[in-house]
PDB file of C-alpha atoms in Angstrom:
ATOM      1  CA  MET A 509      -0.704 -20.698 -10.366  1.00 32.00           C
ATOM      2  CA  PRO A 510       0.688 -17.361 -11.568  1.00 31.00           C
ATOM      3  CA  LEU A 511      -1.915 -14.913 -12.858  1.00 29.00           C
ATOM      4  CA  PRO A 512      -1.803 -13.715 -16.476  1.00 28.00           C
ATOM      5  CA  PHE A 513      -0.686 -10.227 -15.487  1.00 24.00           C
ATOM      6  CA  PHE A 514       2.692 -11.649 -14.507  1.00 24.00           C
ATOM      7  CA  ASN A 515       3.352 -12.061 -18.215  1.00 27.00           C
ATOM      8  CA  THR A 516       1.787  -8.809 -19.443  1.00 28.00           C
ATOM      9  CA  ALA A 517       3.229  -6.148 -17.122  1.00 34.00           C
ATOM     10  CA  PRO A 518       4.745  -3.041 -18.752  1.00 34.00           C
ATOM     11  CA  ALA A 519       8.466  -2.773 -19.197  1.00 36.00           C
ATOM     12  CA  PRO A 520      10.524  -2.467 -16.008  1.00 40.00           C
ATOM     13  CA  VAL A 521      11.827   0.860 -14.774  1.00 39.00           C
ATOM     14  CA  GLN A 522      14.933   1.845 -12.870  1.00 41.00           C
ATOM     15  CA  PRO A 523      14.582   4.247  -9.908  1.00 46.00           C
ATOM     16  CA  GLU A 524      17.109   5.449  -7.423  1.00 49.00           C
ATOM     17  CA  GLU A 525      14.308   6.818  -5.246  1.00 50.00           C
ATOM     18  CA  THR A 526      10.709   7.229  -6.369  1.00 52.00           C
ATOM     19  CA  ALA A 527       7.373   7.945  -4.714  1.00 51.00           C
ATOM     20  CA  LEU A 528       4.464   6.204  -6.413  1.00 49.00           C
ATOM     21  CA  LEU A 529       0.747   6.818  -6.621  1.00 43.00           C
ATOM     22  CA  ASP A 530      -1.670   4.025  -5.743  1.00 38.00           C
ATOM     23  CA  SER A 531      -2.097   3.481  -9.486  1.00 36.00           C
ATOM     24  CA  LEU A 532       0.785   4.396 -11.746  1.00 40.00           C
ATOM     25  CA  PRO A 533       0.176   6.889 -14.555  1.00 35.00           C
ATOM     26  CA  ALA A 534      -0.164   5.646 -18.091  1.00 33.00           C
ATOM     27  CA  GLY A 535       2.443   7.995 -19.525  1.00 31.00           C
ATOM     28  CA  ASN A 536       6.212   7.897 -19.495  1.00 28.00           C
ATOM     29  CA  GLU A 537       6.765   9.394 -16.034  1.00 29.00           C
ATOM     30  CA  PHE A 538       8.677   6.237 -15.099  1.00 31.00           C
ATOM     31  CA  ALA A 539      10.550   5.646 -18.324  1.00 29.00           C
ATOM     32  CA  PRO A 540      13.063   2.791 -18.718  1.00 32.00           C
ATOM     33  CA  PRO A 541      16.715   3.619 -18.038  1.00 33.00           C
ATOM     34  CA  PRO A 542      19.124   4.446 -20.852  1.00 33.00           C
ATOM     35  CA  GLN A 543      20.379   1.452 -22.777  1.00 35.00           C
ATOM     36  CA  GLY A 544      23.611  -0.020 -21.515  1.00 35.00           C
ATOM     37  CA  ARG A 545      23.184   0.862 -17.849  1.00 32.00           C
ATOM     38  CA  VAL A 546      24.718  -1.846 -15.697  1.00 34.00           C
ATOM     39  CA  ALA A 547      22.438  -3.399 -13.087  1.00 42.00           C
ATOM     40  CA  ALA A 548      23.567  -3.280  -9.472  1.00 45.00           C
ATOM     41  CA  PRO A 549      24.766  -6.580  -8.020  1.00 48.00           C
ATOM     42  CA  ALA A 550      22.086  -8.562  -6.228  1.00 58.00           C
ATOM     43  CA  ARG A 551      21.945  -8.088  -2.472  1.00 68.00           C
ATOM     44  CA  GLN A 552      22.231 -11.101  -0.245  1.00 66.00           C
ATOM     45  CA  ALA A 553      18.900 -12.442   0.992  1.00 65.00           C
ATOM     46  CA  ALA A 554      18.459 -12.242   4.764  1.00 72.00           C
ATOM     47  CA  GLY A 555      14.942 -13.642   5.100  1.00 89.00           C
ATOM     48  CA  LEU A 556      11.523 -12.125   5.708  1.00 95.00           C
ATOM     49  CA  GLU A 557      10.188 -11.028   9.090  1.00 96.00           C
ATOM     50  CA  TRP A 558       6.447 -10.979   9.774  1.00 97.00           C
ATOM     51  CA  ARG A 559       5.580  -8.605  12.614  1.00 98.00           C
ATOM     52  CA  ARG A 560       2.199  -7.911  14.210  1.00 98.00           C
ATOM     53  CA  SER A 561       1.566  -5.050  16.645  1.00 98.00           C
ATOM     54  CA  HIS A 562      -1.410  -5.392  18.975  1.00 96.00           C
ATOM     55  CA  GLU A 563      -1.506  -1.749  20.095  1.00 97.00           C
ATOM     56  CA  PRO A 564      -1.720   1.338  17.843  1.00 98.00           C
ATOM     57  CA  VAL A 565       1.697   2.402  16.570  1.00 98.00           C
ATOM     58  CA  ALA A 566       2.708   6.071  16.301  1.00 97.00           C
ATOM     59  CA  TYR A 567       3.210   7.037  12.673  1.00 96.00           C
ATOM     60  CA  ASP A 568       6.629   8.623  13.136  1.00 96.00           C
ATOM     61  CA  HIS A 569       7.867   5.446  14.816  1.00 97.00           C
ATOM     62  CA  SER A 570       6.606   3.217  11.999  1.00 97.00           C
ATOM     63  CA  LEU A 571       8.213   5.433   9.373  1.00 96.00           C
ATOM     64  CA  ARG A 572      11.526   5.399  11.232  1.00 97.00           C
ATOM     65  CA  VAL A 573      11.443   1.593  11.501  1.00 98.00           C
ATOM     66  CA  MET A 574      10.742   1.238   7.784  1.00 98.00           C
ATOM     67  CA  GLU A 575      13.491   3.645   6.769  1.00 97.00           C
ATOM     68  CA  GLU A 576      16.016   1.923   9.025  1.00 98.00           C
ATOM     69  CA  ARG A 577      15.048  -1.445   7.537  1.00 98.00           C
ATOM     70  CA  VAL A 578      15.379  -0.081   4.005  1.00 98.00           C
ATOM     71  CA  ALA A 579      18.891   1.149   4.806  1.00 98.00           C
ATOM     72  CA  ALA A 580      19.838  -2.227   6.273  1.00 97.00           C
ATOM     73  CA  ILE A 581      18.591  -4.101   3.206  1.00 97.00           C
ATOM     74  CA  VAL A 582      20.434  -1.746   0.864  1.00 96.00           C
ATOM     75  CA  ALA A 583      23.578  -2.311   2.947  1.00 95.00           C
ATOM     76  CA  GLY A 584      23.143  -6.059   2.487  1.00 93.00           C
ATOM     77  CA  HIS A 585      22.424  -7.195   6.046  1.00 92.00           C
ATOM     78  CA  GLY A 586      18.728  -6.477   6.710  1.00 95.00           C
ATOM     79  CA  GLN A 587      15.692  -8.754   6.729  1.00 96.00           C
ATOM     80  CA  GLU A 588      12.699  -7.844   4.648  1.00 97.00           C
ATOM     81  CA  LEU A 589       9.642  -6.934   6.708  1.00 98.00           C
ATOM     82  CA  VAL A 590       5.865  -7.258   6.554  1.00 98.00           C
ATOM     83  CA  TRP A 591       4.413  -5.341   9.493  1.00 98.00           C
ATOM     84  CA  LEU A 592       0.711  -5.607  10.357  1.00 99.00           C
ATOM     85  CA  LEU A 593      -0.503  -2.769  12.561  1.00 99.00           C
ATOM     86  CA  GLU A 594      -3.003  -0.021  13.297  1.00 99.00           C
ATOM     87  CA  HIS A 595      -2.334   3.672  13.806  1.00 98.00           C
ATOM     88  CA  PRO A 596      -4.049   6.091  16.180  1.00 98.00           C
ATOM     89  CA  PRO A 597      -6.333   8.512  14.288  1.00 97.00           C
ATOM     90  CA  LEU A 598      -4.183  10.573  11.907  1.00 95.00           C
ATOM     91  CA  VAL A 599      -3.826  11.745   8.337  1.00 93.00           C
ATOM     92  CA  THR A 600      -0.855  11.092   6.073  1.00 92.00           C
ATOM     93  CA  ALA A 601      -0.015  13.318   3.130  1.00 88.00           C
ATOM     94  CA  GLY A 602       1.615  11.809   0.072  1.00 84.00           C
ATOM     95  CA  THR A 603       3.787  13.655  -2.394  1.00 84.00           C
ATOM     96  CA  SER A 604       0.761  14.687  -4.503  1.00 82.00           C
ATOM     97  CA  ALA A 605      -1.351  15.974  -1.593  1.00 84.00           C
ATOM     98  CA  VAL A 606      -3.179  19.267  -2.217  1.00 85.00           C
ATOM     99  CA  ASP A 607      -3.953  21.429   0.809  1.00 86.00           C
ATOM    100  CA  THR A 608      -7.532  22.101  -0.286  1.00 85.00           C
ATOM    101  CA  GLU A 609      -8.273  18.372   0.042  1.00 87.00           C
ATOM    102  CA  LEU A 610      -7.516  18.504   3.769  1.00 92.00           C
ATOM    103  CA  LEU A 611     -11.026  19.561   4.773  1.00 91.00           C
ATOM    104  CA  GLU A 612     -10.496  19.676   8.547  1.00 91.00           C
ATOM    105  CA  PRO A 613      -6.811  20.504   8.992  1.00 90.00           C
ATOM    106  CA  THR A 614      -6.881  20.655  12.795  1.00 91.00           C
ATOM    107  CA  ARG A 615      -8.994  17.576  13.471  1.00 93.00           C
ATOM    108  CA  PHE A 616      -6.235  14.944  13.309  1.00 93.00           C
ATOM    109  CA  PRO A 617      -2.422  15.078  13.303  1.00 92.00           C
ATOM    110  CA  VAL A 618      -1.079  15.348   9.756  1.00 93.00           C
ATOM    111  CA  HIS A 619       2.157  13.592   8.775  1.00 92.00           C
ATOM    112  CA  ARG A 620       4.135  14.060   5.569  1.00 89.00           C
ATOM    113  CA  ALA A 621       4.656  10.471   4.506  1.00 86.00           C
ATOM    114  CA  GLY A 622       7.043  10.643   1.545  1.00 81.00           C
ATOM    115  CA  ARG A 623       5.013   7.965  -0.238  1.00 84.00           C
ATOM    116  CA  GLY A 624       3.120   8.522  -3.452  1.00 77.00           C
ATOM    117  CA  GLY A 625      -0.505   9.586  -3.403  1.00 80.00           C
ATOM    118  CA  LYS A 626      -2.567  12.241  -1.660  1.00 83.00           C
ATOM    119  CA  PHE A 627      -4.242  12.437   1.759  1.00 87.00           C
ATOM    120  CA  THR A 628      -5.159   9.200   3.530  1.00 89.00           C
ATOM    121  CA  TYR A 629      -6.834   8.702   6.886  1.00 93.00           C
ATOM    122  CA  HIS A 630      -5.504   6.007   9.207  1.00 96.00           C
ATOM    123  CA  GLY A 631      -6.964   4.932  12.510  1.00 97.00           C
ATOM    124  CA  PRO A 632      -8.151   2.077  14.718  1.00 98.00           C
ATOM    125  CA  GLY A 633     -10.088  -0.536  12.800  1.00 98.00           C
ATOM    126  CA  GLN A 634      -7.943  -0.178   9.694  1.00 98.00           C
ATOM    127  CA  ARG A 635      -5.348  -2.852   9.012  1.00 99.00           C
ATOM    128  CA  ILE A 636      -2.096  -1.454   7.723  1.00 98.00           C
ATOM    129  CA  ALA A 637       0.255  -3.891   6.015  1.00 99.00           C
ATOM    130  CA  TYR A 638       3.625  -2.221   5.595  1.00 98.00           C
ATOM    131  CA  ALA A 639       5.879  -4.176   3.264  1.00 98.00           C
ATOM    132  CA  VAL A 640       9.615  -3.472   3.117  1.00 98.00           C
ATOM    133  CA  LEU A 641      10.631  -5.669   0.195  1.00 98.00           C
ATOM    134  CA  ASP A 642      13.708  -5.918  -1.996  1.00 97.00           C
ATOM    135  CA  LEU A 643      12.623  -5.739  -5.622  1.00 97.00           C
ATOM    136  CA  GLU A 644      16.081  -6.852  -6.715  1.00 94.00           C
ATOM    137  CA  ARG A 645      15.070 -10.291  -5.424  1.00 92.00           C
ATOM    138  CA  ARG A 646      11.801 -10.228  -7.337  1.00 94.00           C
ATOM    139  CA  ARG A 647      11.490  -8.022 -10.376  1.00 93.00           C
ATOM    140  CA  ARG A 648      12.820  -4.543 -11.101  1.00 93.00           C
ATOM    141  CA  ASP A 649       9.473  -3.250 -12.264  1.00 94.00           C
ATOM    142  CA  LEU A 650       7.441  -0.744 -10.259  1.00 93.00           C
ATOM    143  CA  ARG A 651       4.220  -1.292 -12.172  1.00 92.00           C
ATOM    144  CA  TRP A 652       4.471  -5.017 -11.601  1.00 95.00           C
ATOM    145  CA  TYR A 653       5.013  -4.411  -7.888  1.00 95.00           C
ATOM    146  CA  VAL A 654       2.078  -2.017  -7.450  1.00 93.00           C
ATOM    147  CA  HIS A 655      -0.158  -4.373  -9.433  1.00 94.00           C
ATOM    148  CA  ASN A 656       0.793  -7.205  -7.105  1.00 96.00           C
ATOM    149  CA  LEU A 657       0.134  -5.075  -4.016  1.00 96.00           C
ATOM    150  CA  GLU A 658      -3.332  -4.404  -5.419  1.00 96.00           C
ATOM    151  CA  GLU A 659      -3.809  -8.107  -6.047  1.00 96.00           C
ATOM    152  CA  TRP A 660      -2.707  -8.865  -2.474  1.00 98.00           C
ATOM    153  CA  ALA A 661      -5.483  -6.604  -1.187  1.00 98.00           C
ATOM    154  CA  ILE A 662      -8.033  -8.030  -3.628  1.00 98.00           C
ATOM    155  CA  ARG A 663      -7.280 -11.648  -2.695  1.00 98.00           C
ATOM    156  CA  THR A 664      -7.401 -10.792   1.001  1.00 98.00           C
ATOM    157  CA  LEU A 665     -10.862  -9.272   0.570  1.00 98.00           C
ATOM    158  CA  ALA A 666     -11.958 -12.307  -1.443  1.00 98.00           C
ATOM    159  CA  ALA A 667     -11.324 -14.468   1.634  1.00 98.00           C
ATOM    160  CA  PHE A 668     -14.326 -12.671   3.180  1.00 98.00           C
ATOM    161  CA  GLY A 669     -16.515 -12.918   0.099  1.00 98.00           C
ATOM    162  CA  VAL A 670     -15.842  -9.324  -0.971  1.00 98.00           C
ATOM    163  CA  GLN A 671     -15.074  -8.535  -4.600  1.00 97.00           C
ATOM    164  CA  GLY A 672     -12.419  -5.843  -4.553  1.00 97.00           C
ATOM    165  CA  GLU A 673     -11.692  -4.220  -7.887  1.00 96.00           C
ATOM    166  CA  ARG A 674      -9.335  -1.815  -9.596  1.00 95.00           C
ATOM    167  CA  ARG A 675     -10.687   1.236 -11.384  1.00 90.00           C
ATOM    168  CA  GLU A 676      -8.919   2.871 -14.306  1.00 85.00           C
ATOM    169  CA  GLY A 677      -7.730   6.325 -13.331  1.00 79.00           C
ATOM    170  CA  ARG A 678      -8.892   5.895  -9.716  1.00 80.00           C
ATOM    171  CA  ILE A 679      -6.462   4.932  -7.028  1.00 78.00           C
ATOM    172  CA  GLY A 680      -7.181   2.269  -4.438  1.00 89.00           C
ATOM    173  CA  ILE A 681      -9.321  -0.851  -4.187  1.00 96.00           C
ATOM    174  CA  TRP A 682     -13.046  -0.484  -4.760  1.00 96.00           C
ATOM    175  CA  VAL A 683     -16.281  -2.373  -4.132  1.00 97.00           C
ATOM    176  CA  THR A 684     -19.676  -1.888  -5.749  1.00 94.00           C
ATOM    177  CA  MET A 685     -22.357  -1.322  -3.132  1.00 92.00           C
ATOM    178  CA  PRO A 686     -26.029  -2.317  -3.418  1.00 87.00           C
ATOM    179  CA  GLY A 687     -27.577   0.202  -5.770  1.00 87.00           C
ATOM    180  CA  GLY A 688     -24.389   0.523  -7.803  1.00 89.00           C
ATOM    181  CA  ARG A 689     -22.481   3.121  -5.782  1.00 89.00           C
ATOM    182  CA  GLU A 690     -18.719   2.528  -5.767  1.00 93.00           C
ATOM    183  CA  CYS A 691     -16.843   2.914  -2.501  1.00 94.00           C
ATOM    184  CA  LYS A 692     -13.194   2.647  -1.597  1.00 95.00           C
ATOM    185  CA  ILE A 693     -12.180  -0.093   0.825  1.00 97.00           C
ATOM    186  CA  GLY A 694      -8.401  -0.128   0.445  1.00 97.00           C
ATOM    187  CA  ALA A 695      -5.535   2.260  -0.221  1.00 93.00           C
ATOM    188  CA  ILE A 696      -2.062   1.644  -1.610  1.00 92.00           C
ATOM    189  CA  GLY A 697       0.991   3.873  -1.409  1.00 91.00           C
ATOM    190  CA  VAL A 698       4.619   3.072  -2.151  1.00 93.00           C
ATOM    191  CA  ARG A 699       8.068   4.606  -1.999  1.00 94.00           C
ATOM    192  CA  VAL A 700      11.126   2.937  -3.502  1.00 96.00           C
ATOM    193  CA  ARG A 701      14.744   3.566  -2.574  1.00 96.00           C
ATOM    194  CA  ARG A 702      17.561   1.699  -4.326  1.00 95.00           C
ATOM    195  CA  TRP A 703      15.013  -0.922  -5.413  1.00 97.00           C
ATOM    196  CA  VAL A 704      13.751  -1.483  -1.862  1.00 98.00           C
ATOM    197  CA  ALA A 705      10.021  -0.740  -1.649  1.00 97.00           C
ATOM    198  CA  TYR A 706       8.265   0.369   1.522  1.00 97.00           C
ATOM    199  CA  HIS A 707       4.880   1.624   2.801  1.00 96.00           C
ATOM    200  CA  GLY A 708       2.167  -0.720   1.469  1.00 96.00           C
ATOM    201  CA  ILE A 709      -1.598  -1.234   1.786  1.00 97.00           C
ATOM    202  CA  ALA A 710      -4.400  -0.190   4.135  1.00 97.00           C
ATOM    203  CA  LEU A 711      -7.651  -2.167   4.374  1.00 98.00           C
ATOM    204  CA  ASN A 712     -10.754  -0.839   6.099  1.00 98.00           C
ATOM    205  CA  VAL A 713     -11.878  -3.553   8.505  1.00 99.00           C
ATOM    206  CA  ALA A 714     -14.013  -1.646  11.018  1.00 98.00           C
ATOM    207  CA  PRO A 715     -12.795   1.963  11.264  1.00 98.00           C
ATOM    208  CA  ASN A 716     -14.962   4.943  12.120  1.00 96.00           C
ATOM    209  CA  LEU A 717     -15.944   5.888   8.573  1.00 96.00           C
ATOM    210  CA  GLU A 718     -17.046   9.354   9.674  1.00 94.00           C
ATOM    211  CA  HIS A 719     -13.370  10.169  10.283  1.00 94.00           C
ATOM    212  CA  PHE A 720     -12.763  10.054   6.526  1.00 91.00           C
ATOM    213  CA  SER A 721     -14.837  13.244   6.212  1.00 89.00           C
ATOM    214  CA  ALA A 722     -11.768  15.179   7.391  1.00 88.00           C
ATOM    215  CA  ILE A 723     -10.174  14.696   3.957  1.00 84.00           C
ATOM    216  CA  VAL A 724     -10.948  14.074   0.326  1.00 79.00           C
ATOM    217  CA  PRO A 725      -9.747  10.452   0.422  1.00 70.00           C
ATOM    218  CA  CYS A 726      -6.874  10.117  -2.024  1.00 55.00           C
ATOM    219  CA  GLY A 727      -8.178  13.138  -3.926  1.00 53.00           C
ATOM    220  CA  ILE A 728     -11.435  11.472  -5.025  1.00 60.00           C
ATOM    221  CA  SER A 729     -14.531  13.351  -3.844  1.00 62.00           C
ATOM    222  CA  GLU A 730     -17.353  11.790  -5.853  1.00 66.00           C
ATOM    223  CA  HIS A 731     -17.179   8.307  -4.321  1.00 78.00           C
ATOM    224  CA  GLY A 732     -17.604   6.976  -0.810  1.00 88.00           C
ATOM    225  CA  VAL A 733     -15.610   4.893   1.643  1.00 93.00           C
ATOM    226  CA  THR A 734     -16.625   1.529   3.055  1.00 96.00           C
ATOM    227  CA  SER A 735     -15.277  -1.269   5.249  1.00 98.00           C
ATOM    228  CA  LEU A 736     -15.810  -4.939   5.943  1.00 98.00           C
ATOM    229  CA  ALA A 737     -17.994  -3.999   8.921  1.00 98.00           C
ATOM    230  CA  ASP A 738     -20.001  -1.584   6.763  1.00 97.00           C
ATOM    231  CA  LEU A 739     -20.623  -4.490   4.390  1.00 97.00           C
ATOM    232  CA  GLY A 740     -21.959  -6.580   7.272  1.00 97.00           C
ATOM    233  CA  ILE A 741     -18.830  -8.721   7.688  1.00 98.00           C
ATOM    234  CA  GLN A 742     -17.688  -9.136  11.285  1.00 96.00           C
ATOM    235  CA  ALA A 743     -14.006  -9.924  10.797  1.00 98.00           C
ATOM    236  CA  THR A 744     -11.373  -9.585  13.494  1.00 98.00           C
ATOM    237  CA  MET A 745      -7.904  -8.225  12.843  1.00 98.00           C
ATOM    238  CA  ALA A 746      -6.595 -11.740  13.429  1.00 98.00           C
ATOM    239  CA  ASP A 747      -8.911 -12.976  10.659  1.00 98.00           C
ATOM    240  CA  VAL A 748      -7.619 -10.306   8.288  1.00 99.00           C
ATOM    241  CA  ASP A 749      -4.013 -11.025   9.218  1.00 98.00           C
ATOM    242  CA  ARG A 750      -4.462 -14.703   8.387  1.00 98.00           C
ATOM    243  CA  ALA A 751      -5.922 -13.802   5.008  1.00 98.00           C
ATOM    244  CA  LEU A 752      -3.080 -11.370   4.306  1.00 98.00           C
ATOM    245  CA  ARG A 753      -0.487 -13.983   5.131  1.00 97.00           C
ATOM    246  CA  CYS A 754      -2.188 -16.685   3.075  1.00 96.00           C
ATOM    247  CA  SER A 755      -2.486 -14.371   0.065  1.00 95.00           C
ATOM    248  CA  PHE A 756       1.124 -13.198   0.148  1.00 95.00           C
ATOM    249  CA  PRO A 757       3.243 -16.157  -1.068  1.00 86.00           C
ATOM    250  CA  GLY A 758       1.915 -16.472  -4.621  1.00 85.00           C
ATOM    251  CA  LEU A 759       2.297 -12.762  -5.286  1.00 90.00           C
ATOM    252  CA  LEU A 760       5.139 -11.145  -3.389  1.00 91.00           C
ATOM    253  CA  ALA A 761       7.286 -13.883  -1.901  1.00 85.00           C
ATOM    254  CA  PRO A 762      10.758 -13.925  -3.512  1.00 80.00           C
TER     255      PRO A 762
END
């Protein structure tokens, strides 16, 4: 059954190309288009491909694949893509990244991602779900889309008995640890080109949490980072992939 937020999302916006933070700002940075603008004709649906990589994927390769798929969808002949993968240890820098938040600049390779957000660590034990999706087939509303990406992560975590939560003014997906400390377990970053969204979500399954000390994760220094393994949940990537796929249809399927 659709959740209430489907009916209460803010007004849609109209980008040509936009990089988004994990949580969109409350102001008018993404204002509606001028009245009278004619919507582009709907692109022809070409289906949705689910892809799973069993070995770590180089970041530059994944970005190239996503950008090529975006171009194909915009041209009207590309399949949408959900790609489940891991990266080798690396750091990605979003469009709001600040150099002082890269605490160990030579420890891991750093890639300029083009997505919204700040610095994010990726590495083995973290499930990346890249989603290249045509918002023309769903809803031309970036806030709605980011909210549904967050909900996708939250419902996936719920399959393992973990209560993931949003926090006002704090990007990502959070859990409350014993004792009340709040730690981040998931990250979200998006870029949109001609109403095709790409990048997606990252869930900490069993990464080396010490690696996150190389950065200020997503620009937030006063809170920690956790994972399913850190919470005592022994989930395999296959388990997480099943939960991601089961959670997807009610939220992001066209």
